[in-house]
């Protein structure tokens, strides 16, 4: 996995010492940011359930502000998410589009945006795009061939996300919100939430976005 160090001369990052993602972003040493969706951008559904309706999608506290901050740094943001419930839902694809339309609207109402949403809707072991497989990242690269993957980062809330980051050589941040305690991880960094990861503070903005007009 990529390790970065900073020089006072503004040289390109080199794989030596861990530097927090927020600092790398400010130093313009991150060329792209991959984000998991549930548990990072929006509130995760209870165990065994999924966000299948626009009404179910609620932004995590500070998530929109975090993405807006990255946007202002001119770093593209790509969402990579597993959504296998789609194959079991009669109108799964349509519902997923509606959920993501709401996500775009909620972010847009705060001046934030994501540059693409890439979802795997397949069952486990039925494809090469379900995380931790790297298919979704490869799809982003196909659409954006100029993206320098070696200087990208990923923020996720599970070791599946971190495994994907390791496979692709991305700087990896594990969001610990909702976890009782993180005992072991291959991530480069652990942050309480997305806002803390990209802005670099430990303050948790509130409240969550729940009242946006649908």
PDB file of N, CA and C in Angstrom, residues 99-164:
ATOM      1  N   UNK A  99     -32.327   6.423  -5.580  1.00  0.00           N
ATOM      2  CA  UNK A  99     -31.522   6.662  -4.377  1.00  0.00           C
ATOM      3  C   UNK A  99     -30.343   7.575  -4.711  1.00  0.00           C
ATOM      4  N   UNK A 100     -29.681   7.293  -5.816  1.00  0.00           N
ATOM      5  CA  UNK A 100     -28.512   8.094  -6.184  1.00  0.00           C
ATOM      6  C   UNK A 100     -28.900   9.481  -6.685  1.00  0.00           C
ATOM      7  N   UNK A 101     -30.087   9.603  -7.247  1.00  0.00           N
ATOM      8  CA  UNK A 101     -30.577  10.938  -7.612  1.00  0.00           C
ATOM      9  C   UNK A 101     -30.760  11.781  -6.352  1.00  0.00           C
ATOM     10  N   UNK A 102     -31.310  11.167  -5.312  1.00  0.00           N
ATOM     11  CA  UNK A 102     -31.462  11.896  -4.043  1.00  0.00           C
ATOM     12  C   UNK A 102     -30.103  12.261  -3.462  1.00  0.00           C
ATOM     13  N   UNK A 103     -29.143  11.345  -3.554  1.00  0.00           N
ATOM     14  CA  UNK A 103     -27.808  11.633  -3.051  1.00  0.00           C
ATOM     15  C   UNK A 103     -27.215  12.839  -3.774  1.00  0.00           C
ATOM     16  N   UNK A 104     -27.321  12.872  -5.098  1.00  0.00           N
ATOM     17  CA  UNK A 104     -26.827  14.018  -5.866  1.00  0.00           C
ATOM     18  C   UNK A 104     -27.522  15.307  -5.419  1.00  0.00           C
ATOM     19  N   UNK A 105     -28.839  15.216  -5.187  1.00  0.00           N
ATOM     20  CA  UNK A 105     -29.591  16.415  -4.792  1.00  0.00           C
ATOM     21  C   UNK A 105     -29.193  16.910  -3.415  1.00  0.00           C
ATOM     22  N   UNK A 106     -29.056  15.987  -2.467  1.00  0.00           N
ATOM     23  CA  UNK A 106     -28.672  16.386  -1.117  1.00  0.00           C
ATOM     24  C   UNK A 106     -27.289  17.038  -1.113  1.00  0.00           C
ATOM     25  N   UNK A 107     -26.365  16.434  -1.823  1.00  0.00           N
ATOM     26  CA  UNK A 107     -25.023  17.020  -1.890  1.00  0.00           C
ATOM     27  C   UNK A 107     -25.066  18.365  -2.615  1.00  0.00           C
ATOM     28  N   UNK A 108     -25.792  18.417  -3.721  1.00  0.00           N
ATOM     29  CA  UNK A 108     -25.870  19.646  -4.501  1.00  0.00           C
ATOM     30  C   UNK A 108     -26.457  20.802  -3.727  1.00  0.00           C
ATOM     31  N   UNK A 109     -27.380  20.502  -2.816  1.00  0.00           N
ATOM     32  CA  UNK A 109     -28.002  21.577  -2.036  1.00  0.00           C
ATOM     33  C   UNK A 109     -27.020  22.240  -1.091  1.00  0.00           C
ATOM     34  N   UNK A 110     -25.876  21.591  -0.860  1.00  0.00           N
ATOM     35  CA  UNK A 110     -24.842  22.158   0.023  1.00  0.00           C
ATOM     36  C   UNK A 110     -23.630  22.664  -0.764  1.00  0.00           C
ATOM     37  N   UNK A 111     -23.721  22.574  -2.104  1.00  0.00           N
ATOM     38  CA  UNK A 111     -22.593  23.006  -2.924  1.00  0.00           C
ATOM     39  C   UNK A 111     -21.553  21.927  -3.137  1.00  0.00           C
ATOM     40  N   UNK A 112     -21.902  20.667  -2.832  1.00  0.00           N
ATOM     41  CA  UNK A 112     -20.975  19.548  -3.006  1.00  0.00           C
ATOM     42  C   UNK A 112     -21.424  18.681  -4.174  1.00  0.00           C
ATOM     43  N   UNK A 113     -20.508  17.877  -4.693  1.00  0.00           N
ATOM     44  CA  UNK A 113     -20.872  16.932  -5.745  1.00  0.00           C
ATOM     45  C   UNK A 113     -19.867  15.790  -5.775  1.00  0.00           C
ATOM     46  N   UNK A 114     -20.313  14.654  -6.323  1.00  0.00           N
ATOM     47  CA  UNK A 114     -19.400  13.551  -6.620  1.00  0.00           C
ATOM     48  C   UNK A 114     -19.305  13.456  -8.139  1.00  0.00           C
ATOM     49  N   UNK A 115     -18.162  13.000  -8.619  1.00  0.00           N
ATOM     50  CA  UNK A 115     -17.904  12.974 -10.054  1.00  0.00           C
ATOM     51  C   UNK A 115     -18.364  11.683 -10.715  1.00  0.00           C
ATOM     52  N   UNK A 116     -18.779  10.729  -9.919  1.00  0.00           N
ATOM     53  CA  UNK A 116     -19.304   9.489 -10.476  1.00  0.00           C
ATOM     54  C   UNK A 116     -19.686   8.531  -9.380  1.00  0.00           C
ATOM     55  N   UNK A 117     -20.715   7.716  -9.641  1.00  0.00           N
ATOM     56  CA  UNK A 117     -21.127   6.669  -8.701  1.00  0.00           C
ATOM     57  C   UNK A 117     -21.067   5.344  -9.440  1.00  0.00           C
ATOM     58  N   UNK A 118     -20.265   4.419  -8.916  1.00  0.00           N
ATOM     59  CA  UNK A 118     -20.061   3.116  -9.542  1.00  0.00           C
ATOM     60  C   UNK A 118     -20.542   2.047  -8.572  1.00  0.00           C
ATOM     61  N   UNK A 119     -21.554   1.283  -8.987  1.00  0.00           N
ATOM     62  CA  UNK A 119     -22.172   0.312  -8.094  1.00  0.00           C
ATOM     63  C   UNK A 119     -22.093  -1.094  -8.668  1.00  0.00           C
ATOM     64  N   UNK A 120     -21.728  -2.040  -7.824  1.00  0.00           N
ATOM     65  CA  UNK A 120     -21.819  -3.457  -8.179  1.00  0.00           C
ATOM     66  C   UNK A 120     -23.155  -3.972  -7.660  1.00  0.00           C
ATOM     67  N   UNK A 121     -23.970  -4.495  -8.556  1.00  0.00           N
ATOM     68  CA  UNK A 121     -25.292  -4.998  -8.167  1.00  0.00           C
ATOM     69  C   UNK A 121     -25.345  -6.530  -8.208  1.00  0.00           C
ATOM     70  N   UNK A 122     -24.184  -7.164  -8.361  1.00  0.00           N
ATOM     71  CA  UNK A 122     -24.139  -8.620  -8.492  1.00  0.00           C
ATOM     72  C   UNK A 122     -24.102  -9.319  -7.133  1.00  0.00           C
ATOM     73  N   UNK A 123     -24.461 -10.601  -7.169  1.00  0.00           N
ATOM     74  CA  UNK A 123     -24.357 -11.438  -5.984  1.00  0.00           C
ATOM     75  C   UNK A 123     -22.885 -11.760  -5.700  1.00  0.00           C
ATOM     76  N   UNK A 124     -22.638 -12.241  -4.514  1.00  0.00           N
ATOM     77  CA  UNK A 124     -21.274 -12.601  -4.114  1.00  0.00           C
ATOM     78  C   UNK A 124     -20.727 -13.683  -5.046  1.00  0.00           C
ATOM     79  N   UNK A 125     -19.469 -13.510  -5.476  1.00  0.00           N
ATOM     80  CA  UNK A 125     -18.757 -14.475  -6.317  1.00  0.00           C
ATOM     81  C   UNK A 125     -19.382 -14.637  -7.703  1.00  0.00           C
ATOM     82  N   UNK A 126     -20.087 -13.608  -8.176  1.00  0.00           N
ATOM     83  CA  UNK A 126     -20.684 -13.676  -9.501  1.00  0.00           C
ATOM     84  C   UNK A 126     -20.068 -12.685 -10.481  1.00  0.00           C
ATOM     85  N   UNK A 127     -19.014 -11.973 -10.072  1.00  0.00           N
ATOM     86  CA  UNK A 127     -18.476 -10.926 -10.928  1.00  0.00           C
ATOM     87  C   UNK A 127     -17.058 -10.575 -10.493  1.00  0.00           C
ATOM     88  N   UNK A 128     -16.457  -9.635 -11.204  1.00  0.00           N
ATOM     89  CA  UNK A 128     -15.131  -9.157 -10.821  1.00  0.00           C
ATOM     90  C   UNK A 128     -15.177  -7.708 -10.355  1.00  0.00           C
ATOM     91  N   UNK A 129     -16.398  -7.216 -10.041  1.00  0.00           N
ATOM     92  CA  UNK A 129     -16.512  -5.822  -9.607  1.00  0.00           C
ATOM     93  C   UNK A 129     -16.993  -5.661  -8.171  1.00  0.00           C
ATOM     94  N   UNK A 130     -17.435  -6.760  -7.549  1.00  0.00           N
ATOM     95  CA  UNK A 130     -17.868  -6.632  -6.162  1.00  0.00           C
ATOM     96  C   UNK A 130     -16.646  -6.480  -5.263  1.00  0.00           C
ATOM     97  N   UNK A 131     -16.612  -5.401  -4.495  1.00  0.00           N
ATOM     98  CA  UNK A 131     -15.488  -5.205  -3.576  1.00  0.00           C
ATOM     99  C   UNK A 131     -15.372  -6.399  -2.633  1.00  0.00           C
ATOM    100  N   UNK A 132     -14.161  -6.887  -2.377  1.00  0.00           N
ATOM    101  CA  UNK A 132     -12.866  -6.233  -2.579  1.00  0.00           C
ATOM    102  C   UNK A 132     -12.222  -6.410  -3.946  1.00  0.00           C
ATOM    103  N   UNK A 133     -12.905  -7.062  -4.905  1.00  0.00           N
ATOM    104  CA  UNK A 133     -12.352  -7.111  -6.254  1.00  0.00           C
ATOM    105  C   UNK A 133     -12.243  -5.682  -6.795  1.00  0.00           C
ATOM    106  N   UNK A 134     -11.349  -5.463  -7.729  1.00  0.00           N
ATOM    107  CA  UNK A 134     -11.016  -4.104  -8.157  1.00  0.00           C
ATOM    108  C   UNK A 134     -11.807  -3.616  -9.363  1.00  0.00           C
ATOM    109  N   UNK A 135     -12.845  -4.357  -9.761  1.00  0.00           N
ATOM    110  CA  UNK A 135     -13.577  -4.018 -10.974  1.00  0.00           C
ATOM    111  C   UNK A 135     -14.152  -2.609 -11.004  1.00  0.00           C
ATOM    112  N   UNK A 136     -14.687  -2.127  -9.902  1.00  0.00           N
ATOM    113  CA  UNK A 136     -15.264  -0.778  -9.881  1.00  0.00           C
ATOM    114  C   UNK A 136     -14.184   0.281 -10.096  1.00  0.00           C
ATOM    115  N   UNK A 137     -13.033   0.087  -9.481  1.00  0.00           N
ATOM    116  CA  UNK A 137     -11.925   1.022  -9.686  1.00  0.00           C
ATOM    117  C   UNK A 137     -11.479   0.992 -11.141  1.00  0.00           C
ATOM    118  N   UNK A 138     -11.433  -0.198 -11.738  1.00  0.00           N
ATOM    119  CA  UNK A 138     -11.055  -0.303 -13.142  1.00  0.00           C
ATOM    120  C   UNK A 138     -12.072   0.399 -14.048  1.00  0.00           C
ATOM    121  N   UNK A 139     -13.361   0.359 -13.672  1.00  0.00           N
ATOM    122  CA  UNK A 139     -14.374   1.079 -14.441  1.00  0.00           C
ATOM    123  C   UNK A 139     -14.124   2.582 -14.390  1.00  0.00           C
ATOM    124  N   UNK A 140     -13.744   3.082 -13.213  1.00  0.00           N
ATOM    125  CA  UNK A 140     -13.420   4.509 -13.089  1.00  0.00           C
ATOM    126  C   UNK A 140     -12.242   4.855 -13.998  1.00  0.00           C
ATOM    127  N   UNK A 141     -11.235   3.999 -14.009  1.00  0.00           N
ATOM    128  CA  UNK A 141     -10.063   4.246 -14.838  1.00  0.00           C
ATOM    129  C   UNK A 141     -10.406   4.208 -16.327  1.00  0.00           C
ATOM    130  N   UNK A 142     -11.328   3.350 -16.713  1.00  0.00           N
ATOM    131  CA  UNK A 142     -11.756   3.313 -18.113  1.00  0.00           C
ATOM    132  C   UNK A 142     -12.424   4.623 -18.504  1.00  0.00           C
ATOM    133  N   UNK A 143     -13.221   5.176 -17.592  1.00  0.00           N
ATOM    134  CA  UNK A 143     -13.915   6.433 -17.869  1.00  0.00           C
ATOM    135  C   UNK A 143     -13.008   7.645 -17.732  1.00  0.00           C
ATOM    136  N   UNK A 144     -11.963   7.507 -16.899  1.00  0.00           N
ATOM    137  CA  UNK A 144     -11.058   8.633 -16.624  1.00  0.00           C
ATOM    138  C   UNK A 144      -9.611   8.148 -16.746  1.00  0.00           C
ATOM    139  N   UNK A 145      -9.156   7.859 -17.964  1.00  0.00           N
ATOM    140  CA  UNK A 145      -7.835   7.248 -18.156  1.00  0.00           C
ATOM    141  C   UNK A 145      -6.663   8.110 -17.691  1.00  0.00           C
ATOM    142  N   UNK A 146      -6.888   9.412 -17.526  1.00  0.00           N
ATOM    143  CA  UNK A 146      -5.794  10.287 -17.082  1.00  0.00           C
ATOM    144  C   UNK A 146      -5.615  10.259 -15.563  1.00  0.00           C
ATOM    145  N   UNK A 147      -6.521   9.588 -14.852  1.00  0.00           N
ATOM    146  CA  UNK A 147      -6.435   9.537 -13.391  1.00  0.00           C
ATOM    147  C   UNK A 147      -5.195   8.767 -12.958  1.00  0.00           C
ATOM    148  N   UNK A 148      -4.398   9.362 -12.102  1.00  0.00           N
ATOM    149  CA  UNK A 148      -3.165   8.728 -11.608  1.00  0.00           C
ATOM    150  C   UNK A 148      -3.501   7.897 -10.374  1.00  0.00           C
ATOM    151  N   UNK A 149      -3.726   6.611 -10.582  1.00  0.00           N
ATOM    152  CA  UNK A 149      -4.195   5.752  -9.499  1.00  0.00           C
ATOM    153  C   UNK A 149      -3.200   5.688  -8.346  1.00  0.00           C
ATOM    154  N   UNK A 150      -1.914   5.755  -8.639  1.00  0.00           N
ATOM    155  CA  UNK A 150      -0.885   5.621  -7.605  1.00  0.00           C
ATOM    156  C   UNK A 150      -0.936   6.741  -6.577  1.00  0.00           C
ATOM    157  N   UNK A 151      -1.595   7.851  -6.899  1.00  0.00           N
ATOM    158  CA  UNK A 151      -1.691   8.953  -5.940  1.00  0.00           C
ATOM    159  C   UNK A 151      -3.142   9.192  -5.519  1.00  0.00           C
ATOM    160  N   UNK A 152      -3.960   8.146  -5.594  1.00  0.00           N
ATOM    161  CA  UNK A 152      -5.357   8.239  -5.151  1.00  0.00           C
ATOM    162  C   UNK A 152      -5.509   7.663  -3.739  1.00  0.00           C
ATOM    163  N   UNK A 153      -6.642   7.961  -3.136  1.00  0.00           N
ATOM    164  CA  UNK A 153      -6.940   7.457  -1.795  1.00  0.00           C
ATOM    165  C   UNK A 153      -8.350   6.891  -1.766  1.00  0.00           C
ATOM    166  N   UNK A 154      -8.623   6.075  -0.769  1.00  0.00           N
ATOM    167  CA  UNK A 154      -9.956   5.503  -0.588  1.00  0.00           C
ATOM    168  C   UNK A 154     -10.348   5.626   0.877  1.00  0.00           C
ATOM    169  N   UNK A 155     -11.605   6.004   1.119  1.00  0.00           N
ATOM    170  CA  UNK A 155     -12.162   6.036   2.469  1.00  0.00           C
ATOM    171  C   UNK A 155     -13.330   5.059   2.519  1.00  0.00           C
ATOM    172  N   UNK A 156     -13.258   4.101   3.426  1.00  0.00           N
ATOM    173  CA  UNK A 156     -14.319   3.117   3.571  1.00  0.00           C
ATOM    174  C   UNK A 156     -14.572   2.783   5.019  1.00  0.00           C
ATOM    175  N   UNK A 157     -15.622   2.011   5.266  1.00  0.00           N
ATOM    176  CA  UNK A 157     -15.965   1.680   6.656  1.00  0.00           C
ATOM    177  C   UNK A 157     -15.826   0.199   6.957  1.00  0.00           C
ATOM    178  N   UNK A 158     -15.186  -0.554   6.056  1.00  0.00           N
ATOM    179  CA  UNK A 158     -15.016  -1.989   6.310  1.00  0.00           C
ATOM    180  C   UNK A 158     -13.668  -2.455   5.781  1.00  0.00           C
ATOM    181  N   UNK A 159     -13.237  -3.615   6.252  1.00  0.00           N
ATOM    182  CA  UNK A 159     -11.977  -4.177   5.764  1.00  0.00           C
ATOM    183  C   UNK A 159     -12.090  -4.588   4.295  1.00  0.00           C
ATOM    184  N   UNK A 160     -13.307  -4.813   3.815  1.00  0.00           N
ATOM    185  CA  UNK A 160     -13.493  -5.069   2.387  1.00  0.00           C
ATOM    186  C   UNK A 160     -13.002  -3.884   1.575  1.00  0.00           C
ATOM    187  N   UNK A 161     -13.327  -2.674   2.024  1.00  0.00           N
ATOM    188  CA  UNK A 161     -12.853  -1.467   1.349  1.00  0.00           C
ATOM    189  C   UNK A 161     -11.334  -1.365   1.425  1.00  0.00           C
ATOM    190  N   UNK A 162     -10.789  -1.689   2.586  1.00  0.00           N
ATOM    191  CA  UNK A 162      -9.342  -1.585   2.771  1.00  0.00           C
ATOM    192  C   UNK A 162      -8.618  -2.616   1.906  1.00  0.00           C
ATOM    193  N   UNK A 163      -9.207  -3.806   1.762  1.00  0.00           N
ATOM    194  CA  UNK A 163      -8.622  -4.810   0.880  1.00  0.00           C
ATOM    195  C   UNK A 163      -8.584  -4.304  -0.560  1.00  0.00           C
ATOM    196  N   UNK A 164      -9.641  -3.629  -0.991  1.00  0.00           N
ATOM    197  CA  UNK A 164      -9.664  -3.041  -2.330  1.00  0.00           C
ATOM    198  C   UNK A 164      -8.552  -2.014  -2.475  1.00  0.00           C
TER     199      UNK A 164
END
